[in-house]
PDB file of C-alpha atoms in Angstrom:
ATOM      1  CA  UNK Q  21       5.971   7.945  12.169  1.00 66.00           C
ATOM      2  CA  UNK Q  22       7.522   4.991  12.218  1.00 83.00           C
ATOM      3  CA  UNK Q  23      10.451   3.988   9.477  1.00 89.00           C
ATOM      4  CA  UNK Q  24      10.494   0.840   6.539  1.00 93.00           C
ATOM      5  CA  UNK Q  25      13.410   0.805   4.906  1.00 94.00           C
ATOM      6  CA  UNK Q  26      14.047  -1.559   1.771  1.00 96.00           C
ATOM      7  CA  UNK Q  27      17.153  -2.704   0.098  1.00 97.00           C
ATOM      8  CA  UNK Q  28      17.918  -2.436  -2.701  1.00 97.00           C
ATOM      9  CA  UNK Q  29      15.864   0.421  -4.503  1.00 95.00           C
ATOM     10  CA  UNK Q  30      16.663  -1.288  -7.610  1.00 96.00           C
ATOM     11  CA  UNK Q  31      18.184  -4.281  -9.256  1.00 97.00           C
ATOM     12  CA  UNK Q  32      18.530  -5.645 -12.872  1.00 97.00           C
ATOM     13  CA  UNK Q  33      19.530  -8.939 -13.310  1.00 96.00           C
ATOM     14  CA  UNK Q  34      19.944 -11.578 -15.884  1.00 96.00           C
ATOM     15  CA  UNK Q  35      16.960 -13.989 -16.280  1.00 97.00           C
ATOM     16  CA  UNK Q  36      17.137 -17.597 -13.747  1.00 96.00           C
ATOM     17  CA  UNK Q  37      19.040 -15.445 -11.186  1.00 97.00           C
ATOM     18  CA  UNK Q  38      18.218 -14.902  -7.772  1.00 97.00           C
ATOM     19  CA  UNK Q  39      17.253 -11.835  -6.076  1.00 97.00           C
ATOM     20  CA  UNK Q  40      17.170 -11.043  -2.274  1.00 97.00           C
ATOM     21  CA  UNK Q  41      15.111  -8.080  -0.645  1.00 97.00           C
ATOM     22  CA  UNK Q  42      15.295  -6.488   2.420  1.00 97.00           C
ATOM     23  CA  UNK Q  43      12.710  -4.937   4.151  1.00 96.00           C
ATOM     24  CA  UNK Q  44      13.578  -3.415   7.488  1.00 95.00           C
ATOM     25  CA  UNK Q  45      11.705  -1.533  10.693  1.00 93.00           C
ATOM     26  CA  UNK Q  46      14.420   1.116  11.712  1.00 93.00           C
ATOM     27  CA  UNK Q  47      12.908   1.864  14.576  1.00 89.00           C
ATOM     28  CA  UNK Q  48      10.173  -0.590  16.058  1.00 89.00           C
ATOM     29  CA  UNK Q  49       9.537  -4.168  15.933  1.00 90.00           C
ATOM     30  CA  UNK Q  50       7.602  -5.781  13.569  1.00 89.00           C
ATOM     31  CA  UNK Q  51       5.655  -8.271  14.582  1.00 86.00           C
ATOM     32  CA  UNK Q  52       3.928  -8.788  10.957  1.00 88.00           C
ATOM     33  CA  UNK Q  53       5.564  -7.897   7.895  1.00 91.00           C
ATOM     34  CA  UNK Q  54       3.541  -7.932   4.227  1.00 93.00           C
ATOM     35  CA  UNK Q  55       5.247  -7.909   0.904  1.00 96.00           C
ATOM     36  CA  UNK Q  56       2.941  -6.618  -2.016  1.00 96.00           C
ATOM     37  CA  UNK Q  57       3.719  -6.310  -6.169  1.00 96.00           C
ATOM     38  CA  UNK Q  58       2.838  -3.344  -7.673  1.00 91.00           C
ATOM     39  CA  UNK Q  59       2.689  -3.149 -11.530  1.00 84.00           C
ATOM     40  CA  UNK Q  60       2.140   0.205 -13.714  1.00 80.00           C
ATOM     41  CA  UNK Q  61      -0.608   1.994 -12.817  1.00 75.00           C
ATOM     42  CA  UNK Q  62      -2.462  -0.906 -11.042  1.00 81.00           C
ATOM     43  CA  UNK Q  63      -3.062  -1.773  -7.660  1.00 86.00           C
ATOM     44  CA  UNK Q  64      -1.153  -3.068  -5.146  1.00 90.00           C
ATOM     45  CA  UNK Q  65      -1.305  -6.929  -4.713  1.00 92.00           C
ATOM     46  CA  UNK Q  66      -0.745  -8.524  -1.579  1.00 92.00           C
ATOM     47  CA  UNK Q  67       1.443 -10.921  -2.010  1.00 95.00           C
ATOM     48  CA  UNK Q  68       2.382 -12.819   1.462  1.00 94.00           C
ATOM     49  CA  UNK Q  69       2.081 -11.829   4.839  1.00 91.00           C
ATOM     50  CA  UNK Q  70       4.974 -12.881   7.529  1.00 89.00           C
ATOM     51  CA  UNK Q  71       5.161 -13.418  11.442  1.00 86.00           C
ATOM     52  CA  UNK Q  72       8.388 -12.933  12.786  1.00 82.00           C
ATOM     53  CA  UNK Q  73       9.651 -16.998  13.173  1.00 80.00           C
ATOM     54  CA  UNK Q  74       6.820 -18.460  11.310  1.00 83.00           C
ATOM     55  CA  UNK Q  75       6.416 -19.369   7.850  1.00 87.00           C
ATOM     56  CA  UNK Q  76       4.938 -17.162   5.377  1.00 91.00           C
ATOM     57  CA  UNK Q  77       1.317 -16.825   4.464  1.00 91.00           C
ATOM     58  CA  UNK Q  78       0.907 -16.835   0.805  1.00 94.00           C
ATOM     59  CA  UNK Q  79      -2.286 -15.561  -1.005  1.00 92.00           C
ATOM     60  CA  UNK Q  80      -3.366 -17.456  -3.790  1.00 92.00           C
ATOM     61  CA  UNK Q  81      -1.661 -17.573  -7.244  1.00 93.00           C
ATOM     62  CA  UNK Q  82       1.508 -16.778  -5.361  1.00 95.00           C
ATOM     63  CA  UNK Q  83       4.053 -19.523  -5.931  1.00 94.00           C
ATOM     64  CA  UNK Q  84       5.703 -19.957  -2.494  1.00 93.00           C
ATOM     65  CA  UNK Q  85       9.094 -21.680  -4.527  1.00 94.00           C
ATOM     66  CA  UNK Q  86       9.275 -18.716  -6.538  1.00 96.00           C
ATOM     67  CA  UNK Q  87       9.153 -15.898  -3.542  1.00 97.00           C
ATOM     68  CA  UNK Q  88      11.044 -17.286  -0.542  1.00 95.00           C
ATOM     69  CA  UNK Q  89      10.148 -15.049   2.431  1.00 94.00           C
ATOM     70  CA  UNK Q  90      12.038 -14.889   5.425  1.00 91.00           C
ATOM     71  CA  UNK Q  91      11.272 -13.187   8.469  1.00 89.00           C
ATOM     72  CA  UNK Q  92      13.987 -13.780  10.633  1.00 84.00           C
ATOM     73  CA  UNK Q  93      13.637 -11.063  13.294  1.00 90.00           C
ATOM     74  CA  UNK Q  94      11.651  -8.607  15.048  1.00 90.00           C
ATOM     75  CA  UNK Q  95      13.109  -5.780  12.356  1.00 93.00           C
ATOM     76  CA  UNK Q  96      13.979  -7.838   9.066  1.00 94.00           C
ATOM     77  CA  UNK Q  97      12.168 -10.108   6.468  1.00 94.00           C
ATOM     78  CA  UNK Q  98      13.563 -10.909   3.094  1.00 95.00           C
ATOM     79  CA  UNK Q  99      12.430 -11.669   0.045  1.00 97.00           C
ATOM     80  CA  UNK Q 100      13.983 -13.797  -2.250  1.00 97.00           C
ATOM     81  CA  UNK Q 101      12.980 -13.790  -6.364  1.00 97.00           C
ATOM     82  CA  UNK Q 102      14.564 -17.259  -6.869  1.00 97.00           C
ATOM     83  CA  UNK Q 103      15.158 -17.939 -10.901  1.00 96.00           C
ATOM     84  CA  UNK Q 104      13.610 -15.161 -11.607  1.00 96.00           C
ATOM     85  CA  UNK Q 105      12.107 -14.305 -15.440  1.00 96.00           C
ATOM     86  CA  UNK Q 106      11.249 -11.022 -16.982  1.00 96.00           C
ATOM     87  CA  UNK Q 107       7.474 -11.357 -15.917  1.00 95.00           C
ATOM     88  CA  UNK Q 108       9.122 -11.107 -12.491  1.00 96.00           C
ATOM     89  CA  UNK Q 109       9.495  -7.771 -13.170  1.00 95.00           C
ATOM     90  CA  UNK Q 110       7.991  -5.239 -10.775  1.00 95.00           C
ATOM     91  CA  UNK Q 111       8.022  -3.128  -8.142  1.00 94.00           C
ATOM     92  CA  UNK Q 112       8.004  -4.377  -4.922  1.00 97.00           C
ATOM     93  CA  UNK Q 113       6.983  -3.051  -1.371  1.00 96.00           C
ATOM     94  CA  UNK Q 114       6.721  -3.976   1.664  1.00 96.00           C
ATOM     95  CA  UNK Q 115       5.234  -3.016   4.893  1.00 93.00           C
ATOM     96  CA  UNK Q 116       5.316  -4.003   8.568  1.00 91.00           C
ATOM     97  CA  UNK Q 117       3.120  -3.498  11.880  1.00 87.00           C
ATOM     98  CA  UNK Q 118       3.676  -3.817  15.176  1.00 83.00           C
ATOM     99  CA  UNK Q 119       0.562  -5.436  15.404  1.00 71.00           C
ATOM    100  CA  UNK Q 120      -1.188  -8.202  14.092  1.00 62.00           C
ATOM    101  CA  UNK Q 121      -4.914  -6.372  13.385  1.00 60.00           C
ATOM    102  CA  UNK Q 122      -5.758  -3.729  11.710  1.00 56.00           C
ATOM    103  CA  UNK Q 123      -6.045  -1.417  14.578  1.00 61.00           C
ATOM    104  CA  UNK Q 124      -2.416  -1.276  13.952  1.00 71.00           C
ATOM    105  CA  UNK Q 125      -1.481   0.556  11.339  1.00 79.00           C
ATOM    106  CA  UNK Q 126       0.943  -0.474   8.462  1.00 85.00           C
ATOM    107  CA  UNK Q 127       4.229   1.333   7.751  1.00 89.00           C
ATOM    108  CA  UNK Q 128       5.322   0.999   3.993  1.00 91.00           C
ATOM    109  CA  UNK Q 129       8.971   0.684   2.476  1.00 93.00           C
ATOM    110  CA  UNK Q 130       9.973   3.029  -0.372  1.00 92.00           C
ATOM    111  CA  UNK Q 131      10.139  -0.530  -2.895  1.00 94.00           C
ATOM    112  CA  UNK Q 132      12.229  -2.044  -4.766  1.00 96.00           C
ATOM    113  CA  UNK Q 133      12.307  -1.981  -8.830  1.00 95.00           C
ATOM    114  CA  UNK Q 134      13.188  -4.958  -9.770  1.00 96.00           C
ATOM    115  CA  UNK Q 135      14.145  -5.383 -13.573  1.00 96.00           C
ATOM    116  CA  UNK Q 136      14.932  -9.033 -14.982  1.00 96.00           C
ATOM    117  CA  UNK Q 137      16.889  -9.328 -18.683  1.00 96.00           C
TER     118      UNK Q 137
ATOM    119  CA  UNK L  12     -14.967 -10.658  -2.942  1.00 68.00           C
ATOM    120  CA  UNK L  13     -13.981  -7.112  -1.906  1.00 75.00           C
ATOM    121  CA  UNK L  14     -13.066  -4.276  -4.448  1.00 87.00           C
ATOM    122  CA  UNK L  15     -11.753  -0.768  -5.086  1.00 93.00           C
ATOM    123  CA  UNK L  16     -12.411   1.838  -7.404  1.00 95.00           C
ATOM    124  CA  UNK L  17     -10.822   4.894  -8.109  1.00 96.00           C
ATOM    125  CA  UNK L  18     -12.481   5.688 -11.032  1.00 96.00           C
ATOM    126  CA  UNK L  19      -9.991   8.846 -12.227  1.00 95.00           C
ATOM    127  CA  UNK L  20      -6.431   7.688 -13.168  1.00 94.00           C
ATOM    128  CA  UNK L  21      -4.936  11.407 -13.187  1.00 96.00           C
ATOM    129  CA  UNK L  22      -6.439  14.713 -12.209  1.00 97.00           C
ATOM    130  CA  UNK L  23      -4.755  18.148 -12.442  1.00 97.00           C
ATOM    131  CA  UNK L  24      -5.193  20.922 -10.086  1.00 98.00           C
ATOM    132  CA  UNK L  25      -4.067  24.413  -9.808  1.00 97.00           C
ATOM    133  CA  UNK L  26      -2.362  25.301  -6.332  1.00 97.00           C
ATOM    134  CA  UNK L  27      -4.782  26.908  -4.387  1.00 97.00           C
ATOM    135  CA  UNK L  28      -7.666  24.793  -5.541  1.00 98.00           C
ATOM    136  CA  UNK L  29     -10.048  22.460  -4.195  1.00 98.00           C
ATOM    137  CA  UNK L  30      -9.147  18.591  -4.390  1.00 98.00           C
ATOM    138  CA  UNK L  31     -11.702  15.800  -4.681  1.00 98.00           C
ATOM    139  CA  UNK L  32     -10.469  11.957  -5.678  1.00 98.00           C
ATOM    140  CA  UNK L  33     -12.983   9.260  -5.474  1.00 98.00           C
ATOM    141  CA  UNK L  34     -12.986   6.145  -4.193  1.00 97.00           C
ATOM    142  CA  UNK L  35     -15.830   3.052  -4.495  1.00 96.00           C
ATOM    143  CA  UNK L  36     -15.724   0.046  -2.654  1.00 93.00           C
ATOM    144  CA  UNK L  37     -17.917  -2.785  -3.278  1.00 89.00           C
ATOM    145  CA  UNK L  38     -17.794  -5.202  -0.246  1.00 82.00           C
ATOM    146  CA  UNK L  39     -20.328  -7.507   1.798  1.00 75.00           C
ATOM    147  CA  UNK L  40     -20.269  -5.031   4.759  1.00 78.00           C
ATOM    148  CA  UNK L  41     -18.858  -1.597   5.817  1.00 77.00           C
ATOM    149  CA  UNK L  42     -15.003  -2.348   5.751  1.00 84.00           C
ATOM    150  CA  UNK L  43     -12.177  -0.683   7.331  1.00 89.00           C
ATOM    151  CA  UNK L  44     -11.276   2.073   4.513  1.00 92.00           C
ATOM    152  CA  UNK L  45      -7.968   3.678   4.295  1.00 94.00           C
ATOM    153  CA  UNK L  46      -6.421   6.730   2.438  1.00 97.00           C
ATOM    154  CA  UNK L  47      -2.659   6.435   1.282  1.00 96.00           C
ATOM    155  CA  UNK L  48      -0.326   8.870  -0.502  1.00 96.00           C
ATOM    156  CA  UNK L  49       3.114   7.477  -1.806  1.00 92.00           C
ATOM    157  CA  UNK L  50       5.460  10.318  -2.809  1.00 89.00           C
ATOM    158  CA  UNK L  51       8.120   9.555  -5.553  1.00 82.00           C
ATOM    159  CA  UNK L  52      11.243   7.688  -3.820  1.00 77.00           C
ATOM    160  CA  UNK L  53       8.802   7.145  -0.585  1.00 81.00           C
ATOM    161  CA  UNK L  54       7.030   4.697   0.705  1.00 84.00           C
ATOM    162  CA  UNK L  55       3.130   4.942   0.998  1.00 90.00           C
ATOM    163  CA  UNK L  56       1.957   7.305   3.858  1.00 92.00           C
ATOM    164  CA  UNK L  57      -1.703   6.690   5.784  1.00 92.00           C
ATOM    165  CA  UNK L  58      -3.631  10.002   5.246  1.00 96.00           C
ATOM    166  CA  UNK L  59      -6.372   8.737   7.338  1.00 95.00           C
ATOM    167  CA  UNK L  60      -8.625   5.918   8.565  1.00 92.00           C
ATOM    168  CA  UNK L  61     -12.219   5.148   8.902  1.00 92.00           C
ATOM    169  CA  UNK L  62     -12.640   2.686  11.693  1.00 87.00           C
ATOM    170  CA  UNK L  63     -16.614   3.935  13.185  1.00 86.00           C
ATOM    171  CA  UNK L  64     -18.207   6.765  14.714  1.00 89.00           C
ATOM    172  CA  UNK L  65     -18.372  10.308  12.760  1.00 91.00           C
ATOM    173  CA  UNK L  66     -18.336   9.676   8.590  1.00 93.00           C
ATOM    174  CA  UNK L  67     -16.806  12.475   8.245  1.00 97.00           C
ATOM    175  CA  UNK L  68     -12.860  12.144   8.904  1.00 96.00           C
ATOM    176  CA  UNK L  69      -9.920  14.303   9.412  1.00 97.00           C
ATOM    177  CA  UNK L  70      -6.422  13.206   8.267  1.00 96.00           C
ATOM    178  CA  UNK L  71      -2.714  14.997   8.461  1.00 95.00           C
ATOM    179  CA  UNK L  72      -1.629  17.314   6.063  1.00 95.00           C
ATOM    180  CA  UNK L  73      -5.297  18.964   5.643  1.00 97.00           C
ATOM    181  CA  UNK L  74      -7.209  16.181   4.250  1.00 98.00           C
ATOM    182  CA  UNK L  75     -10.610  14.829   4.870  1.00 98.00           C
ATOM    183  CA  UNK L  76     -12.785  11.834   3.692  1.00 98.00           C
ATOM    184  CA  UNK L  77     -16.464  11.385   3.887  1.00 97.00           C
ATOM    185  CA  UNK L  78     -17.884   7.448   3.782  1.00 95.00           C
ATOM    186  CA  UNK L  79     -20.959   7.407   2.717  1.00 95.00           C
ATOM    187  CA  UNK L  80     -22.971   4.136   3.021  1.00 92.00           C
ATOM    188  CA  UNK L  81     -25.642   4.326   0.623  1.00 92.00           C
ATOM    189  CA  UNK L  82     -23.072   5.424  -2.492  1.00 94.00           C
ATOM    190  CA  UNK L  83     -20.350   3.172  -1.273  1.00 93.00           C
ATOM    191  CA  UNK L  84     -18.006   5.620  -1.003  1.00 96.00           C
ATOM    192  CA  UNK L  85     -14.896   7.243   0.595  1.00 97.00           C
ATOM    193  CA  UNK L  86     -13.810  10.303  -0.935  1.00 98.00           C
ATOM    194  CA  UNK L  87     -10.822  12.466  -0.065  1.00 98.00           C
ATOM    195  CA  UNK L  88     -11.272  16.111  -0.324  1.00 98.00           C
ATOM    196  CA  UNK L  89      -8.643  19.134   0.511  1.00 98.00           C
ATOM    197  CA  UNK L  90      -9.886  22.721  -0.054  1.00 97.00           C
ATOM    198  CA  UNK L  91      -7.015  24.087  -0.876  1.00 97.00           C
ATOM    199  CA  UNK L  92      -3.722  22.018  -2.781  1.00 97.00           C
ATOM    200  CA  UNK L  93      -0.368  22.888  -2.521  1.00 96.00           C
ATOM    201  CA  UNK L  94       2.582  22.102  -4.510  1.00 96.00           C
ATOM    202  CA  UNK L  95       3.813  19.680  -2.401  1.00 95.00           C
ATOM    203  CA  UNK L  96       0.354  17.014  -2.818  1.00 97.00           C
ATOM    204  CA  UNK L  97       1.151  16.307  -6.065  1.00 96.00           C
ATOM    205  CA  UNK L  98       1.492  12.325  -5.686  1.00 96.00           C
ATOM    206  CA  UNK L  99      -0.304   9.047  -6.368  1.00 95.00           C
ATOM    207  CA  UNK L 100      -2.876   8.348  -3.683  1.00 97.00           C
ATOM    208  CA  UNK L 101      -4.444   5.402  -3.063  1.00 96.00           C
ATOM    209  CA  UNK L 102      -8.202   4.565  -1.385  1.00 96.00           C
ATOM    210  CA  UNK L 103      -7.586   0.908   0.234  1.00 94.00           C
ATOM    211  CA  UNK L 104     -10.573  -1.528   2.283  1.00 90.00           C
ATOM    212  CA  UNK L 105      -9.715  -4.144   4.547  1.00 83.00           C
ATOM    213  CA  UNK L 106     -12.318  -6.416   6.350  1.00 71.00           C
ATOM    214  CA  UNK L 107     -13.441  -5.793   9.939  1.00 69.00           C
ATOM    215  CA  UNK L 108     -12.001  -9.074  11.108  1.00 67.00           C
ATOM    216  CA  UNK L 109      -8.559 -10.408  12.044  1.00 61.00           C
ATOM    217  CA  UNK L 110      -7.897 -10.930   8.839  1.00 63.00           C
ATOM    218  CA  UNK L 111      -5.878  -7.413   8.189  1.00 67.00           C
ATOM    219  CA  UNK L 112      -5.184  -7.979   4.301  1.00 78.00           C
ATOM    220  CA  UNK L 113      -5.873  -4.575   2.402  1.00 86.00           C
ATOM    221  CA  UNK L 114      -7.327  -4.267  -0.895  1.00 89.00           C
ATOM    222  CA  UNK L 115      -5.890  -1.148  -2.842  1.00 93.00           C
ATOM    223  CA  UNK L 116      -7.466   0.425  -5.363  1.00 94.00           C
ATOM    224  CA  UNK L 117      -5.703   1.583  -8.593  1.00 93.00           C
ATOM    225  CA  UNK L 118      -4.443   4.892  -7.484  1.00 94.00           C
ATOM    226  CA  UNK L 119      -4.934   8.613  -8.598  1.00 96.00           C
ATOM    227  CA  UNK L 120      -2.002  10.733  -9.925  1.00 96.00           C
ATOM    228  CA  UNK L 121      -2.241  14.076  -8.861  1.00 97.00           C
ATOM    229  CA  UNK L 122      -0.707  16.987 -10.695  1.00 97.00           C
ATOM    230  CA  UNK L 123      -0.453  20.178  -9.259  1.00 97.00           C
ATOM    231  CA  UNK L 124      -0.034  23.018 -11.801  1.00 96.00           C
ATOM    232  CA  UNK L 125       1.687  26.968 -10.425  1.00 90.00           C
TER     233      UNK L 125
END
């Protein structure tokens, strides 16, 4: 199948830092990439979903200042934690199809643990 | 709005025996239901997809799912474990629309004892 890498696997950082991750298709091009937020032993949460040179779609209750997505090309989008607060904390994944329906299946990143101090 | 249920947390299984984790949905009509495993340090693999047609569905690595209408249901079944399916798995819907957001359900921890 196809490969999502992410970058980092894990950061701490101090609380009203930034924090940039990188979600990659190694080897096909995402046309629609999806971030989610997974906490302990809950779902995950769909967070945004991007088109490769359009702005994010944000679900609700997701503050677009505070998670800065960026899906510059056919095999990267980033998100960005900007200031980011110990409730930030989480693991985050993302995913990306070469599709746009659901006919096209979704290829998931390992995540990123993201720890704020 | 659209939810899903996997009503057991954590289930331990002897190698060799037979696997069942359930999954509920509770939707407005039949959605697109997914199975997912996510293996420590990996990303979440698609066991297997119910689109239409036959209820009963084959997936890779030996697993199967049944939907059933009437209970709501898409449970995924394996006759026989082995060490390596001990994971978290995770029963997801999404609509039968364009509008291709999943909805994941809490996720079963599997434990597979020798």
């Amino acid at each position: 199948g196809a490969v999502v890498s992410q970058h980092p696997s894990w950061v701490i950082c101090k609380s009203g830092t930034s924090v940039k991750i990188e979600c990659r298709s190694l080897d096909f091009q995402a046309t629609t990439m999806f971030w989610y937020r997974q906490f302990p032993k809950q779902s995950l949460m769909l967070m945004a979903t991007s088109n490769e040179g359009s702005k994010a779609t944000y679900e609700q209750g997701v503050e677009k200042d505070k998670f800065l997505i960026n899906h510059a090309s056919l095999t990267l989008s980033t998100l960005t934690v900007t200031s980011a607060h110990p409730e930030d904390s989480s693991f985050y994944i993302c995913s990306a199809s070469a599709g746009q329906g659901l006919y096209d299946e979704q290829f998931f990143g390992p995540g990123t643990r993201l720890t704020v101090l | 709005a659209q939810s899903v249920t996997q009503p057991d947390i954590h289930i331990t299984v002897s190698e060799g025996a037979s696997l069942e984790l359930r999954c509920n949905y509770s939707y407005g009509a039949t959605p697109y239901l997914f199975w997912y495993v996510q293996s420590p340090g990996q990303g979440l693999q698609l066991l297997l997809k119910y689109f239409s047609g036959d209820t009963l569905v084959q997936g890779i690595k030996g697993f199967e799912a049944e939907f059933k209408r009437s209970q709501s249901s898409f449970n995924l079944r394996k006759p026989s474990v082995h060490w390596s399916d001990a994971a978290e798995y995770f029963c997801a819907v999404g609509p039968r629309s364009n509008d291709y957001k999943l909805s994941f359900g809490a996720g079963t921890t599997v434990t597979v004892r020798a």
